[in-house]
Backbone as JSON, one array per atom type, in Angstrom:
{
  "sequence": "XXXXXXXXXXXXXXXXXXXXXXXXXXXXXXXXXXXXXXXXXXXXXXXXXXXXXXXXXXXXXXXXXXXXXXXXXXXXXXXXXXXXXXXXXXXXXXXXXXXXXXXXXXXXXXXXXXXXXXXXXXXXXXXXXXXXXXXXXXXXXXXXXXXXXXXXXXXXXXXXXXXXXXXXXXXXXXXXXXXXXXXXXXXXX",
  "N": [[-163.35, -42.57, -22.7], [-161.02, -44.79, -23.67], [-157.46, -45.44, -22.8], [-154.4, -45.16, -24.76], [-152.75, -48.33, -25.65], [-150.15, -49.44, -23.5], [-146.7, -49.29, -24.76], [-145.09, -51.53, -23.96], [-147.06, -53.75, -24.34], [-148.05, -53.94, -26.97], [-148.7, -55.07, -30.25], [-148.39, -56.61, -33.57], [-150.17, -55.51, -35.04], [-150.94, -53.18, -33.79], [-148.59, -51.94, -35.11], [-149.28, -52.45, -37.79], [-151.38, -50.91, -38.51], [-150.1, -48.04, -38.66], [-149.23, -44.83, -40.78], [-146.22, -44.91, -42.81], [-144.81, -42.57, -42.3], [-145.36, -41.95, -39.83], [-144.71, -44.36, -38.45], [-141.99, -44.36, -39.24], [-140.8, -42.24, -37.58], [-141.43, -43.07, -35.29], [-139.85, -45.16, -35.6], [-137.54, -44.04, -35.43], [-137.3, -43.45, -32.52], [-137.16, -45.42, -31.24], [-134.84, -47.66, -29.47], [-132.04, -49.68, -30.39], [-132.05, -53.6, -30.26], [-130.31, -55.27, -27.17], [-127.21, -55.91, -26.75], [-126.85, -59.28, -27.72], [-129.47, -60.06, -27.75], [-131.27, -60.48, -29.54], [-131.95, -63.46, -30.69], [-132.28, -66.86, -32.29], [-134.94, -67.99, -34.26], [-137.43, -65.88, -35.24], [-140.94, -65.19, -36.22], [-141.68, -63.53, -39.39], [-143.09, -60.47, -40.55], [-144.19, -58.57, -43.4], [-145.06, -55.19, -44.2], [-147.49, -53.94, -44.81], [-148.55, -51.12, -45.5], [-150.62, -48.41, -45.8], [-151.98, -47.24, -48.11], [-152.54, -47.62, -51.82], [-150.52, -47.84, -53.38], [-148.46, -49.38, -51.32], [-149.5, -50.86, -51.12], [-149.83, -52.71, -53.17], [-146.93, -53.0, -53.93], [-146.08, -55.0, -51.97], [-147.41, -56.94, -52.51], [-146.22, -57.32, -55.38], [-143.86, -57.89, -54.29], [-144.03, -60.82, -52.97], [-145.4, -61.52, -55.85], [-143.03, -61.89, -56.55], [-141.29, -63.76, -55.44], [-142.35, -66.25, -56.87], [-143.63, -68.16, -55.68], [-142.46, -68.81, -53.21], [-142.47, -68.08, -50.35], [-141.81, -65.48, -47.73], [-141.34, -66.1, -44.62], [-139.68, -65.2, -41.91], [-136.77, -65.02, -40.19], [-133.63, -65.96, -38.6], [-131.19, -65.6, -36.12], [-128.21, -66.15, -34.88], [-127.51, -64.87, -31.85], [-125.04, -63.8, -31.96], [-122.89, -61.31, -32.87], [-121.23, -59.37, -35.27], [-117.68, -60.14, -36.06], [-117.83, -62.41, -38.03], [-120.51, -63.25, -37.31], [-123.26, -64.74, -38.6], [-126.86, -64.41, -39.77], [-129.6, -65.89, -41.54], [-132.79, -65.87, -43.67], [-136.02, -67.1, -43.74], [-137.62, -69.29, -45.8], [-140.76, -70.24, -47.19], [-141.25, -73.1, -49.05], [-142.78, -73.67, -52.68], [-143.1, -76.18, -52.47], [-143.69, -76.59, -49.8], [-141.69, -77.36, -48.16], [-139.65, -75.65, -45.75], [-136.7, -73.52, -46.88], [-133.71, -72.49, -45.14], [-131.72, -69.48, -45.89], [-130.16, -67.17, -47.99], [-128.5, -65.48, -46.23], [-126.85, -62.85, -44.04], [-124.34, -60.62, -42.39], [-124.64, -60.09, -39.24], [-124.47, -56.77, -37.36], [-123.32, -54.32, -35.23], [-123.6, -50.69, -35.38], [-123.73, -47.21, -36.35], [-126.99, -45.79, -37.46], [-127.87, -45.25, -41.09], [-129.93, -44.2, -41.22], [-131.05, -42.53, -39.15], [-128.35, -42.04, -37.03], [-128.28, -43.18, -34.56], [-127.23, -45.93, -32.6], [-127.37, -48.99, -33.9], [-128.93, -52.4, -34.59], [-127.84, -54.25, -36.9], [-128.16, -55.68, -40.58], [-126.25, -57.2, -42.43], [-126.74, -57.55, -46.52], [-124.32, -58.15, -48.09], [-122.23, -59.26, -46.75], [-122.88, -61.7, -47.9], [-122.77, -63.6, -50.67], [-125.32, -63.5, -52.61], [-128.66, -62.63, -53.52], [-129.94, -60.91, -52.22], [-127.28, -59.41, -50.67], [-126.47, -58.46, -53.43], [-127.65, -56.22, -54.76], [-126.89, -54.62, -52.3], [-128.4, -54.94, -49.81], [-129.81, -53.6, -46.6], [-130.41, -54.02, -43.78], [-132.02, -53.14, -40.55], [-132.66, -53.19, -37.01], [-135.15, -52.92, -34.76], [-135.94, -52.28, -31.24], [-139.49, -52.73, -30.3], [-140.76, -54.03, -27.9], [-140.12, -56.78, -26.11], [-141.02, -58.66, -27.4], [-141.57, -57.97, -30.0], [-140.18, -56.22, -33.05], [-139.4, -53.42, -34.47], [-138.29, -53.07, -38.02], [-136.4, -51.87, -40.36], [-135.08, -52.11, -44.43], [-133.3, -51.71, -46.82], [-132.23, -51.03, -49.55], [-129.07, -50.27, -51.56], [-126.73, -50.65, -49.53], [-128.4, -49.02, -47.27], [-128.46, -46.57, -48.11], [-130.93, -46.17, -49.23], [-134.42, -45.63, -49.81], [-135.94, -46.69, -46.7], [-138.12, -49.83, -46.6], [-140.66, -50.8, -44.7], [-140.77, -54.02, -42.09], [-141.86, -56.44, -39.71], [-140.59, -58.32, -36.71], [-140.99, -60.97, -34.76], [-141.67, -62.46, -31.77], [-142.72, -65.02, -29.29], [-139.33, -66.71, -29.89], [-138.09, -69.76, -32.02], [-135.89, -71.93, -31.83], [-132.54, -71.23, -32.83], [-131.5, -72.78, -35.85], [-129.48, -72.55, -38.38], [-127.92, -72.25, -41.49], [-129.31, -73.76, -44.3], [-126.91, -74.75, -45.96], [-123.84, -74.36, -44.91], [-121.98, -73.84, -47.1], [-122.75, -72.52, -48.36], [-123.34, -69.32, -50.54], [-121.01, -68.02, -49.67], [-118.65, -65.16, -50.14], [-115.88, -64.69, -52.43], [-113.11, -64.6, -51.13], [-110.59, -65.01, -51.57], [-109.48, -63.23, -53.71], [-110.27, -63.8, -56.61], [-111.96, -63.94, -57.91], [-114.63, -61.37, -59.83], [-113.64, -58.09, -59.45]],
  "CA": [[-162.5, -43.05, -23.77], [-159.64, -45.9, -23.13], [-156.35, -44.42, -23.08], [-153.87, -46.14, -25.86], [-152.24, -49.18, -25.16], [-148.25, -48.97, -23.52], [-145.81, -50.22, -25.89], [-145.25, -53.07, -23.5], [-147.78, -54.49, -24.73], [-148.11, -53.94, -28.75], [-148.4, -56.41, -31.38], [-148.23, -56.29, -34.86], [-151.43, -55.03, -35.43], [-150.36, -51.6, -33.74], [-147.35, -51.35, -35.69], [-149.51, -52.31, -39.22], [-152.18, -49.32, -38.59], [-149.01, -46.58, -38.38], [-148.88, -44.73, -42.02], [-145.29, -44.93, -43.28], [-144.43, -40.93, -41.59], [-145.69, -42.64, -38.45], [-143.48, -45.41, -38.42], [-140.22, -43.53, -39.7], [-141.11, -41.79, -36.33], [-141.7, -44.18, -34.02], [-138.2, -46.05, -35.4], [-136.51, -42.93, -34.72], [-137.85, -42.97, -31.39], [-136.6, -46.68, -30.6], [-133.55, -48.14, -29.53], [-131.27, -51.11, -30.89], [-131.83, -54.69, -28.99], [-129.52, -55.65, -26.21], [-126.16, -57.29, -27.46], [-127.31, -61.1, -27.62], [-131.27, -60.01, -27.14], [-131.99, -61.22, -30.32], [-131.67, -65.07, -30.79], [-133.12, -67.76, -32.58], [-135.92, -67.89, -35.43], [-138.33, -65.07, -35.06], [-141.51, -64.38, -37.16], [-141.09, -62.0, -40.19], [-144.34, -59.64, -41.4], [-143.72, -57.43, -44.35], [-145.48, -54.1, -43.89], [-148.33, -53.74, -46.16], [-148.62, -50.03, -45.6], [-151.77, -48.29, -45.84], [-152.44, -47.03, -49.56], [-152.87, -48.95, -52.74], [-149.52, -48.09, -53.72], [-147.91, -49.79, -50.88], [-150.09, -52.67, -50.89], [-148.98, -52.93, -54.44], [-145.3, -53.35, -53.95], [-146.62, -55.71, -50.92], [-148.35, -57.52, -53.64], [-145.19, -57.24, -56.03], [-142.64, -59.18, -53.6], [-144.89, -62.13, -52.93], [-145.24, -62.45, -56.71], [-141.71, -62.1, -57.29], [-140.95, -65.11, -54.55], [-142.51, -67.47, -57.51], [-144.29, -68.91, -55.37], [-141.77, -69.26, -52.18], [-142.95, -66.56, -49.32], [-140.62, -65.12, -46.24], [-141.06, -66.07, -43.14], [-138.92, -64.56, -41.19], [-135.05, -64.43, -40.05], [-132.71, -66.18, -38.11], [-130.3, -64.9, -35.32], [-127.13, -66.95, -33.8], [-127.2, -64.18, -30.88], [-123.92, -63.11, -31.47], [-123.01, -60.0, -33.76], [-119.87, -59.08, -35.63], [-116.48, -61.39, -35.99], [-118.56, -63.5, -38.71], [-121.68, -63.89, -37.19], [-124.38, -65.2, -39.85], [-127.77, -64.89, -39.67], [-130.52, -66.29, -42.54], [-133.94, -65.72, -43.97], [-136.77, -68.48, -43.88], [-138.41, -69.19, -47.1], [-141.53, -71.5, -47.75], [-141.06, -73.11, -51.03], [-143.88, -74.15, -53.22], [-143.46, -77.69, -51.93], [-143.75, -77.09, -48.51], [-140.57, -77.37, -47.54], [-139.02, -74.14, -45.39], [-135.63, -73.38, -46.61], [-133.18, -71.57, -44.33], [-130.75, -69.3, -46.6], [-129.88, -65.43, -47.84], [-127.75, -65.04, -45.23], [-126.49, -61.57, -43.85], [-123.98, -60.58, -41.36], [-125.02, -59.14, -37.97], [-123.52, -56.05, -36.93], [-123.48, -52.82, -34.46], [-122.77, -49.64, -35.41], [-124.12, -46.16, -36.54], [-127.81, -46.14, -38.89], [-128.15, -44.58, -41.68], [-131.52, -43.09, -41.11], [-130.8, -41.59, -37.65], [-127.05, -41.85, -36.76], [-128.5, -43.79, -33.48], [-126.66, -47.01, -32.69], [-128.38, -49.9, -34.43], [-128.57, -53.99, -34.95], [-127.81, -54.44, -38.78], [-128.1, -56.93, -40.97], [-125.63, -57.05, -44.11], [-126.68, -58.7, -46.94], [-123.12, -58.0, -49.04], [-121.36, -60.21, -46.68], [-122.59, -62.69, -48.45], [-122.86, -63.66, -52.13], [-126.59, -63.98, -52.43], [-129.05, -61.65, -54.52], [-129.62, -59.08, -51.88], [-126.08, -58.84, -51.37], [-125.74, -57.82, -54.6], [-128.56, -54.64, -53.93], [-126.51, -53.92, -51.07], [-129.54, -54.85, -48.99], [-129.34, -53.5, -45.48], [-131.81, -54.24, -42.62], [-131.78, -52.31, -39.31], [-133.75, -53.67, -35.92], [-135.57, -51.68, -33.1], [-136.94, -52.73, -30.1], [-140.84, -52.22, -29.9], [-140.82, -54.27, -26.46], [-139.35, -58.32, -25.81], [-141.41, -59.86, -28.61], [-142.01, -57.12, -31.11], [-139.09, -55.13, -33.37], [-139.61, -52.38, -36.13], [-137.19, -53.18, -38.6], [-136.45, -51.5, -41.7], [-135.17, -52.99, -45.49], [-132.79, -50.55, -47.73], [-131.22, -51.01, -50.74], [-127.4, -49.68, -51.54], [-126.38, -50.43, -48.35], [-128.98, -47.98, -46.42], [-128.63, -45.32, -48.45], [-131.93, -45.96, -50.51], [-135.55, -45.15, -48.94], [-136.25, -47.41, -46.35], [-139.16, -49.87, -46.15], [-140.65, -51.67, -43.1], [-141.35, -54.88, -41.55], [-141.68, -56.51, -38.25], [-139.59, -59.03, -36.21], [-142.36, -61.05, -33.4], [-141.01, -63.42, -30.9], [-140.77, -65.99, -28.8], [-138.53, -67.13, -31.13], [-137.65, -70.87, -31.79], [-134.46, -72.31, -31.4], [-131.61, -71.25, -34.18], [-130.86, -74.01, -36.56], [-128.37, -72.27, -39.29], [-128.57, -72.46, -42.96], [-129.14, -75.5, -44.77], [-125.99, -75.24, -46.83], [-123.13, -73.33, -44.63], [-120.76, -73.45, -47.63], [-123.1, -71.8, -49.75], [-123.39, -67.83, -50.57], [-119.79, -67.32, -49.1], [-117.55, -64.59, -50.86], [-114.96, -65.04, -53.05], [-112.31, -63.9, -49.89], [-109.16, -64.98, -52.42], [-109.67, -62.08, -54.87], [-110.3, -64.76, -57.66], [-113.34, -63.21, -58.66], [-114.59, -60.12, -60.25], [-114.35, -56.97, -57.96]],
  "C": [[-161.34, -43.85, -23.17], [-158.32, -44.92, -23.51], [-155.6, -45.91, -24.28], [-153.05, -47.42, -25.15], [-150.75, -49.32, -24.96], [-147.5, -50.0, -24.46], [-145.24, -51.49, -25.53], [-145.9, -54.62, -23.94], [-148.28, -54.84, -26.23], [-147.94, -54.76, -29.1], [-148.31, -56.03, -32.51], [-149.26, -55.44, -35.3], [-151.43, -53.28, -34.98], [-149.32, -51.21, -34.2], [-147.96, -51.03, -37.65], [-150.6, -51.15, -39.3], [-151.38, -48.14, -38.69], [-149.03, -46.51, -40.16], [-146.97, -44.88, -41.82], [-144.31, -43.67, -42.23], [-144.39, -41.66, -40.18], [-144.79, -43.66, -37.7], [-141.94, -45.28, -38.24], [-140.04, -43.16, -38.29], [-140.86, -42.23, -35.04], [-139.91, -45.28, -34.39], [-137.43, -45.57, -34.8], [-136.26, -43.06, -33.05], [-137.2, -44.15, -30.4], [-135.28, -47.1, -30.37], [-133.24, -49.64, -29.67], [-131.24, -51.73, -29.55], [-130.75, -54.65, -28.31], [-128.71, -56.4, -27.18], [-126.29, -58.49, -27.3], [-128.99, -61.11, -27.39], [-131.28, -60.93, -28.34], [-131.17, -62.54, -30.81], [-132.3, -65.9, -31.07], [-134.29, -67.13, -33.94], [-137.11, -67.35, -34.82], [-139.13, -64.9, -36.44], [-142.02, -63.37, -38.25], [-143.03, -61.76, -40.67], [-143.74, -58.69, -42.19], [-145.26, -56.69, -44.17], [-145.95, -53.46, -44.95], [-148.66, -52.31, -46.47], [-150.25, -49.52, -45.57], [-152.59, -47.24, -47.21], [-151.98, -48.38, -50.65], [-151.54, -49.16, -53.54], [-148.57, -49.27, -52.51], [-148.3, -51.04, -50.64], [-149.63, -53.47, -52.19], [-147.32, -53.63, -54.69], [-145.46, -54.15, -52.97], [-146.76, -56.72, -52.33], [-146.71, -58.17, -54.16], [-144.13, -58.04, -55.62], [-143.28, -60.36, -53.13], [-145.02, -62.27, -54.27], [-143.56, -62.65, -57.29], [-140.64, -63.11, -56.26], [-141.34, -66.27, -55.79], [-143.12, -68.5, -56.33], [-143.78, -69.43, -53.9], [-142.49, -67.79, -51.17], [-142.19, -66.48, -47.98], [-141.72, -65.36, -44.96], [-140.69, -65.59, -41.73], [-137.22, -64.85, -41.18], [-134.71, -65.17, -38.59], [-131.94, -65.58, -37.43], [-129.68, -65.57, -34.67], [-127.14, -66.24, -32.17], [-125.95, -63.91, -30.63], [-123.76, -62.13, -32.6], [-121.58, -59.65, -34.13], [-119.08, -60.33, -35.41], [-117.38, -62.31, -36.93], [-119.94, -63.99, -38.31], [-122.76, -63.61, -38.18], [-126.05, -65.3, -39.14], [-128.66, -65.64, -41.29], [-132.08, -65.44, -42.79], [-135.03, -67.02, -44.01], [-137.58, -68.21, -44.79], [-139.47, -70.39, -47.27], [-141.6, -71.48, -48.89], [-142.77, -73.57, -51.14], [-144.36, -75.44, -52.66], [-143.97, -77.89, -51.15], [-142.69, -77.39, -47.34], [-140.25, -75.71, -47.1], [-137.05, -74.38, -46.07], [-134.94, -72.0, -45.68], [-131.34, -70.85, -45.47], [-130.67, -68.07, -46.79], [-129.14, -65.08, -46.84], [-127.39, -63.5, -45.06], [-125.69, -61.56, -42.47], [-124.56, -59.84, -40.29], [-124.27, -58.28, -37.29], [-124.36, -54.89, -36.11], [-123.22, -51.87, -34.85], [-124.02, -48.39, -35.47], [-125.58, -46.25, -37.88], [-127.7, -44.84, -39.71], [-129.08, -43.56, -42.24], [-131.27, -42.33, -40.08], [-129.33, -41.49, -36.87], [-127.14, -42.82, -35.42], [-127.88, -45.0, -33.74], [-127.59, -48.31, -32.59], [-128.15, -51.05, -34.36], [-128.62, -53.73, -36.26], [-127.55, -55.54, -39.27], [-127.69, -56.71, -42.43], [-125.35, -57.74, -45.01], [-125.25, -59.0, -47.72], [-122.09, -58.55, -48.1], [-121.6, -61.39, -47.15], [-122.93, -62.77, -50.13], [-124.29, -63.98, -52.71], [-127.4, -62.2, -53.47], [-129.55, -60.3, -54.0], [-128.61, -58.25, -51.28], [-125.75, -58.24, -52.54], [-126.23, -56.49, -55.05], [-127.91, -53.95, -52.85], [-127.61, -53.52, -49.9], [-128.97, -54.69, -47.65], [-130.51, -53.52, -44.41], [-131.17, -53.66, -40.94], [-132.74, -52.98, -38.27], [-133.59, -52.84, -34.92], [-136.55, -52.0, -32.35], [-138.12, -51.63, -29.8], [-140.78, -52.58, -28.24], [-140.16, -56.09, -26.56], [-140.16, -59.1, -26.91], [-141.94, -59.11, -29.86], [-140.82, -56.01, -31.48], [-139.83, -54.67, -34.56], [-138.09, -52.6, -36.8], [-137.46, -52.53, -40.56], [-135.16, -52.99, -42.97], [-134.66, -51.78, -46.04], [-131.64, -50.94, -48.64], [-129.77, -49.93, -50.67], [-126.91, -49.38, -50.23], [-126.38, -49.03, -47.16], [-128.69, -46.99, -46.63], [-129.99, -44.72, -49.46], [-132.97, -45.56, -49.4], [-136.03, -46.68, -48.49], [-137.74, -47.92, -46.37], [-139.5, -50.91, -45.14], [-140.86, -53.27, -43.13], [-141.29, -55.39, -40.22], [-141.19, -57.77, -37.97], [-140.79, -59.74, -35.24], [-141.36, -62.66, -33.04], [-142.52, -64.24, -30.33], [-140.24, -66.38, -30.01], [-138.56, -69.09, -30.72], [-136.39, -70.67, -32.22], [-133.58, -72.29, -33.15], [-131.8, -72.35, -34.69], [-129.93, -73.88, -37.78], [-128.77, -72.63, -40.68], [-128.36, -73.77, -43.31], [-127.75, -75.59, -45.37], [-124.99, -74.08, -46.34], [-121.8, -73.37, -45.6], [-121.46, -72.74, -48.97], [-123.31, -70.36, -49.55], [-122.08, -67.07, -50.27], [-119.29, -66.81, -50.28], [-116.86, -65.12, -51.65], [-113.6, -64.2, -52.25], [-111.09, -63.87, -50.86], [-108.82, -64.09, -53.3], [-109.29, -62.79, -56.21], [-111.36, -64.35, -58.5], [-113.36, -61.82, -59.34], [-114.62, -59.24, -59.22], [-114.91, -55.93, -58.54]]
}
């Protein structure tokens, strides 16, 4: 019998066979990239799960794109003090836009207390800012992260997807004066 393959070497394909339990597990188990590891436009997979419910809600956010589908995510390689990353969206047209922004930060997760990369969408004014969407990253190995997806700023039940490198080269959102706050307290709070 072959023995399993070291995590050195994993691809997506050993992260999308793990049930859900399996996964939770194996995040636990991982630790947050290097300060500046992650950089540039990396490959996004959403994490189809392995029942018909989870393929379902799989299903469910591809039709509720209208017709635009994720990509993946953006990373300046720097973290905290304002640093912005994005989301990459193919529209219907054909065109990718680069937008959704979220800040990049260090600190403590909310699933395991372990010190995490985070990604917060409520620094900016955008619609999963307004879910208090929170995304966490964990190094599988140099071109593969487990990253979770949690509503009310990571206090809801996380769900997965994966991060896959090399990356190409940043390029920032199309419109850096769009999604920003209302910092003046002009708005509703």
């Amino acid at each position: 019998m072959s023995e399993a393959d070291p995590r050195e070497h994993w691809q997506v394909p050993h992260l999308a066979a793990l049930d859900y339990d399996a996964l939770l597990e194996l995040f636990r188990s991982l630790d947050a990239p290097a300060p500046g590891e992650i950089a540039g436009e990396y490959a996004g997979i959403d994490y189809l799960g392995l029942t018909d419910e989870t393929f379902g809600a799989a299903l469910d956010r591809v039709k509720a794109g209208n017709g635009s589908f994720w990509l993946g995510k953006g990373f300046p390689g720097d973290e905290g003090d304002g640093a912005a990353g994005y989301n990459r969206l193919r529209r219907p047209d054909g065109t990718v836009s680069r937008c959704d922004r979220f800040g990049v930060h260090r600190g403590p997760s909310p699933i395991d207390g372990k010190e995490t990369l985070f990604l917060k969408y409520s620094d900016f004014d955008n619609g999963a800012g307004g879910i208090g969407f929170f995304d966490e990253i964990r190094k599988v190995n140099d071109l593969l992260f487990l990253c979770t997806g949690t509503p009310d700023e990571g206090r809801g039940t996380p769900g997965f997807f994966f991060l896959v490198g090399p990356p190409a080269p940043f390029r920032g959102v199309d419109d850096p004066l769009s999604e920003l706050l209302d910092v003046q307290g002009g708005g509703d709070a």
